[in-house]
Amino acid sequence: MVFERISASPEKVWEMIGGFDSLPDWLPYIPNSNVSEGGRVRQLANPDGDTIIECLESFNHKERNYTYSIMQAPFPVTDYLFTIHVKEDTGGKSSLIEWSGSFTPVGVSDEEAINLFHGIYKDGLEQCNMHF
């Protein structure tokens, strides 16, 4: 699980990161995203040109969260299910982004898989924070 406090209202933060197709706006690891199937599937490209295909499993605009799974990726994991949640922090003037999830490592240790995703998500949330 990765957390980031941001000095902006939850509404402003959700406006930036709440769209399932918004990753290129704030996650440096993903420079390109295309959605299909009515916005439920996104095809991403990383800087190495690898394709990542993810499926939106649930979306709650009111609660400011969505959950997605990976259908195809170069990552050494299976059963990948993650949630991004923007919460109110200290009276609505700042936010706490929580990026949490689960997966099963394949061919690598639990620690290696955790470190891979922790690095990607921590860097992404820090970049998101720079927009505010």
PDB file of C-alpha atoms in Angstrom:
ATOM      1  CA  MET A   1       0.000   0.000   0.000  1.00  0.00           C
ATOM      2  CA  VAL A   2       1.279   3.449  -0.930  1.00  0.00           C
ATOM      3  CA  PHE A   3       0.015   6.742   0.518  1.00  0.00           C
ATOM      4  CA  GLU A   4       0.553  10.357  -0.514  1.00  0.00           C
ATOM      5  CA  ARG A   5      -0.749  13.489   1.197  1.00  0.00           C
ATOM      6  CA  ILE A   6      -1.620  16.298  -1.199  1.00  0.00           C
ATOM      7  CA  SER A   7      -2.353  19.932  -0.379  1.00  0.00           C
ATOM      8  CA  ALA A   8      -5.521  20.102  -2.460  1.00  0.00           C
ATOM      9  CA  SER A   9      -9.135  19.178  -1.892  1.00  0.00           C
ATOM     10  CA  PRO A  10     -10.183  15.586  -2.596  1.00  0.00           C
ATOM     11  CA  GLU A  11     -12.403  16.895  -5.400  1.00  0.00           C
ATOM     12  CA  LYS A  12      -9.458  18.587  -7.151  1.00  0.00           C
ATOM     13  CA  VAL A  13      -7.242  15.525  -6.769  1.00  0.00           C
ATOM     14  CA  TRP A  14     -10.007  13.186  -8.001  1.00  0.00           C
ATOM     15  CA  GLU A  15     -10.544  15.483 -10.978  1.00  0.00           C
ATOM     16  CA  MET A  16      -6.938  14.804 -11.989  1.00  0.00           C
ATOM     17  CA  ILE A  17      -6.564  11.095 -11.191  1.00  0.00           C
ATOM     18  CA  GLY A  18     -10.133   9.771 -11.118  1.00  0.00           C
ATOM     19  CA  GLY A  19     -10.501   9.121 -14.812  1.00  0.00           C
ATOM     20  CA  PHE A  20      -9.600   5.559 -15.775  1.00  0.00           C
ATOM     21  CA  ASP A  21      -7.806   6.992 -18.823  1.00  0.00           C
ATOM     22  CA  SER A  22      -5.924   9.717 -16.903  1.00  0.00           C
ATOM     23  CA  LEU A  23      -2.693   7.880 -15.981  1.00  0.00           C
ATOM     24  CA  PRO A  24      -0.512   9.723 -18.549  1.00  0.00           C
ATOM     25  CA  ASP A  25      -1.561  13.008 -16.904  1.00  0.00           C
ATOM     26  CA  TRP A  26       0.202  12.152 -13.653  1.00  0.00           C
ATOM     27  CA  LEU A  27       2.058   8.800 -13.784  1.00  0.00           C
ATOM     28  CA  PRO A  28       5.432   9.232 -15.544  1.00  0.00           C
ATOM     29  CA  TYR A  29       5.757   5.469 -16.083  1.00  0.00           C
ATOM     30  CA  ILE A  30       2.740   5.555 -18.439  1.00  0.00           C
ATOM     31  CA  PRO A  31       3.132   8.020 -21.339  1.00  0.00           C
ATOM     32  CA  ASN A  32       0.199   6.633 -23.363  1.00  0.00           C
ATOM     33  CA  SER A  33      -3.300   5.270 -22.663  1.00  0.00           C
ATOM     34  CA  ASN A  34      -6.189   4.296 -24.929  1.00  0.00           C
ATOM     35  CA  VAL A  35      -9.565   3.104 -23.691  1.00  0.00           C
ATOM     36  CA  SER A  36     -11.986   0.681 -25.316  1.00  0.00           C
ATOM     37  CA  GLU A  37     -15.091  -1.307 -24.444  1.00  0.00           C
ATOM     38  CA  GLY A  38     -16.951   1.789 -23.304  1.00  0.00           C
ATOM     39  CA  GLY A  39     -14.076   2.970 -21.121  1.00  0.00           C
ATOM     40  CA  ARG A  40     -13.789  -0.287 -19.163  1.00  0.00           C
ATOM     41  CA  VAL A  41     -10.496  -1.450 -20.706  1.00  0.00           C
ATOM     42  CA  ARG A  42      -7.349   0.635 -21.026  1.00  0.00           C
ATOM     43  CA  GLN A  43      -4.318  -0.205 -23.109  1.00  0.00           C
ATOM     44  CA  LEU A  44      -1.203   1.430 -21.732  1.00  0.00           C
ATOM     45  CA  ALA A  45       2.346   1.708 -22.995  1.00  0.00           C
ATOM     46  CA  ASN A  46       5.337   2.074 -20.720  1.00  0.00           C
ATOM     47  CA  PRO A  47       8.577   3.879 -21.698  1.00  0.00           C
ATOM     48  CA  ASP A  48      10.066   0.580 -22.924  1.00  0.00           C
ATOM     49  CA  GLY A  49       7.157   0.141 -25.336  1.00  0.00           C
ATOM     50  CA  ASP A  50       5.604  -2.757 -23.414  1.00  0.00           C
ATOM     51  CA  THR A  51       1.826  -3.088 -23.577  1.00  0.00           C
ATOM     52  CA  ILE A  52      -0.233  -3.225 -20.405  1.00  0.00           C
ATOM     53  CA  ILE A  53      -3.951  -3.959 -20.625  1.00  0.00           C
ATOM     54  CA  GLU A  54      -6.098  -3.296 -17.572  1.00  0.00           C
ATOM     55  CA  CYS A  55      -9.792  -3.748 -16.876  1.00  0.00           C
ATOM     56  CA  LEU A  56     -11.896  -1.448 -14.717  1.00  0.00           C
ATOM     57  CA  GLU A  57     -13.591  -3.688 -12.144  1.00  0.00           C
ATOM     58  CA  SER A  58     -15.443  -1.045 -10.134  1.00  0.00           C
ATOM     59  CA  PHE A  59     -15.768   2.739 -10.103  1.00  0.00           C
ATOM     60  CA  ASN A  60     -17.328   4.961  -7.435  1.00  0.00           C
ATOM     61  CA  HIS A  61     -17.248   8.665  -8.264  1.00  0.00           C
ATOM     62  CA  LYS A  62     -18.967   9.664  -5.008  1.00  0.00           C
ATOM     63  CA  GLU A  63     -16.461   7.760  -2.855  1.00  0.00           C
ATOM     64  CA  ARG A  64     -13.593   8.739  -5.210  1.00  0.00           C
ATOM     65  CA  ASN A  65     -12.168   5.283  -5.891  1.00  0.00           C
ATOM     66  CA  TYR A  66     -11.793   2.684  -8.591  1.00  0.00           C
ATOM     67  CA  THR A  67     -10.487  -0.870  -8.743  1.00  0.00           C
ATOM     68  CA  TYR A  68      -8.810  -2.454 -11.742  1.00  0.00           C
ATOM     69  CA  SER A  69      -7.198  -5.737 -12.751  1.00  0.00           C
ATOM     70  CA  ILE A  70      -4.410  -6.553 -15.194  1.00  0.00           C
ATOM     71  CA  MET A  71      -5.291  -8.593 -18.251  1.00  0.00           C
ATOM     72  CA  GLN A  72      -1.838  -8.404 -19.887  1.00  0.00           C
ATOM     73  CA  ALA A  73       1.468  -6.952 -18.696  1.00  0.00           C
ATOM     74  CA  PRO A  74       5.219  -7.553 -18.590  1.00  0.00           C
ATOM     75  CA  PHE A  75       5.076  -7.746 -14.787  1.00  0.00           C
ATOM     76  CA  PRO A  76       6.038 -10.959 -12.963  1.00  0.00           C
ATOM     77  CA  VAL A  77       2.643 -11.310 -11.251  1.00  0.00           C
ATOM     78  CA  THR A  78      -0.824 -12.812 -11.683  1.00  0.00           C
ATOM     79  CA  ASP A  79      -4.152 -12.129  -9.955  1.00  0.00           C
ATOM     80  CA  TYR A  80      -3.376  -8.394  -9.899  1.00  0.00           C
ATOM     81  CA  LEU A  81      -6.175  -6.299  -8.358  1.00  0.00           C
ATOM     82  CA  PHE A  82      -5.522  -2.717  -7.214  1.00  0.00           C
ATOM     83  CA  THR A  83      -7.581   0.198  -5.924  1.00  0.00           C
ATOM     84  CA  ILE A  84      -6.911   3.940  -6.074  1.00  0.00           C
ATOM     85  CA  HIS A  85      -8.809   5.897  -3.433  1.00  0.00           C
ATOM     86  CA  VAL A  86      -8.756   9.659  -2.773  1.00  0.00           C
ATOM     87  CA  LYS A  87      -9.761  10.450   0.806  1.00  0.00           C
ATOM     88  CA  GLU A  88     -10.338  13.680   2.666  1.00  0.00           C
ATOM     89  CA  ASP A  89      -7.490  14.640   4.992  1.00  0.00           C
ATOM     90  CA  THR A  90      -7.756  17.400   7.621  1.00  0.00           C
ATOM     91  CA  GLY A  91     -11.056  19.120   7.029  1.00  0.00           C
ATOM     92  CA  GLY A  92     -11.347  18.807   3.265  1.00  0.00           C
ATOM     93  CA  LYS A  93      -8.470  21.146   2.437  1.00  0.00           C
ATOM     94  CA  SER A  94      -6.023  18.355   1.728  1.00  0.00           C
ATOM     95  CA  SER A  95      -6.217  14.792   0.483  1.00  0.00           C
ATOM     96  CA  LEU A  96      -4.757  11.388   1.094  1.00  0.00           C
ATOM     97  CA  ILE A  97      -4.334   9.144  -1.934  1.00  0.00           C
ATOM     98  CA  GLU A  98      -4.224   5.451  -1.131  1.00  0.00           C
ATOM     99  CA  TRP A  99      -3.080   2.967  -3.782  1.00  0.00           C
ATOM    100  CA  SER A 100      -3.503  -0.575  -2.510  1.00  0.00           C
ATOM    101  CA  GLY A 101      -3.938  -4.033  -3.877  1.00  0.00           C
ATOM    102  CA  SER A 102      -2.950  -7.633  -4.168  1.00  0.00           C
ATOM    103  CA  PHE A 103      -1.182  -9.943  -6.610  1.00  0.00           C
ATOM    104  CA  THR A 104       0.630 -13.272  -6.794  1.00  0.00           C
ATOM    105  CA  PRO A 105       4.339 -13.086  -7.703  1.00  0.00           C
ATOM    106  CA  VAL A 106       5.532 -15.398 -10.503  1.00  0.00           C
ATOM    107  CA  GLY A 107       9.236 -16.227 -10.782  1.00  0.00           C
ATOM    108  CA  VAL A 108      10.256 -13.544  -8.282  1.00  0.00           C
ATOM    109  CA  SER A 109      10.070 -13.208  -4.521  1.00  0.00           C
ATOM    110  CA  ASP A 110       7.201 -11.430  -2.793  1.00  0.00           C
ATOM    111  CA  GLU A 111       9.648  -8.693  -1.815  1.00  0.00           C
ATOM    112  CA  GLU A 112      10.815  -8.144  -5.407  1.00  0.00           C
ATOM    113  CA  ALA A 113       7.247  -7.856  -6.703  1.00  0.00           C
ATOM    114  CA  ILE A 114       6.225  -5.537  -3.869  1.00  0.00           C
ATOM    115  CA  ASN A 115       9.261  -3.321  -4.465  1.00  0.00           C
ATOM    116  CA  LEU A 116       8.497  -3.116  -8.203  1.00  0.00           C
ATOM    117  CA  PHE A 117       4.962  -1.819  -7.711  1.00  0.00           C
ATOM    118  CA  HIS A 118       5.808   0.271  -4.658  1.00  0.00           C
ATOM    119  CA  GLY A 119       8.423   2.129  -6.705  1.00  0.00           C
ATOM    120  CA  ILE A 120       6.112   2.745  -9.660  1.00  0.00           C
ATOM    121  CA  TYR A 121       3.218   3.906  -7.497  1.00  0.00           C
ATOM    122  CA  LYS A 122       5.242   5.975  -5.034  1.00  0.00           C
ATOM    123  CA  ASP A 123       6.949   7.805  -7.915  1.00  0.00           C
ATOM    124  CA  GLY A 124       3.574   8.356  -9.582  1.00  0.00           C
ATOM    125  CA  LEU A 125       1.930   9.761  -6.483  1.00  0.00           C
ATOM    126  CA  GLU A 126       4.897  12.044  -5.844  1.00  0.00           C
ATOM    127  CA  GLN A 127       4.569  13.330  -9.431  1.00  0.00           C
ATOM    128  CA  CYS A 128       0.838  13.823  -8.891  1.00  0.00           C
ATOM    129  CA  ASN A 129       1.640  15.893  -5.805  1.00  0.00           C
ATOM    130  CA  MET A 130       3.804  18.217  -7.925  1.00  0.00           C
ATOM    131  CA  HIS A 131       0.689  19.287  -9.863  1.00  0.00           C
ATOM    132  CA  PHE A 132      -0.664  20.878  -6.697  1.00  0.00           C
TER     133      PHE A 132
END
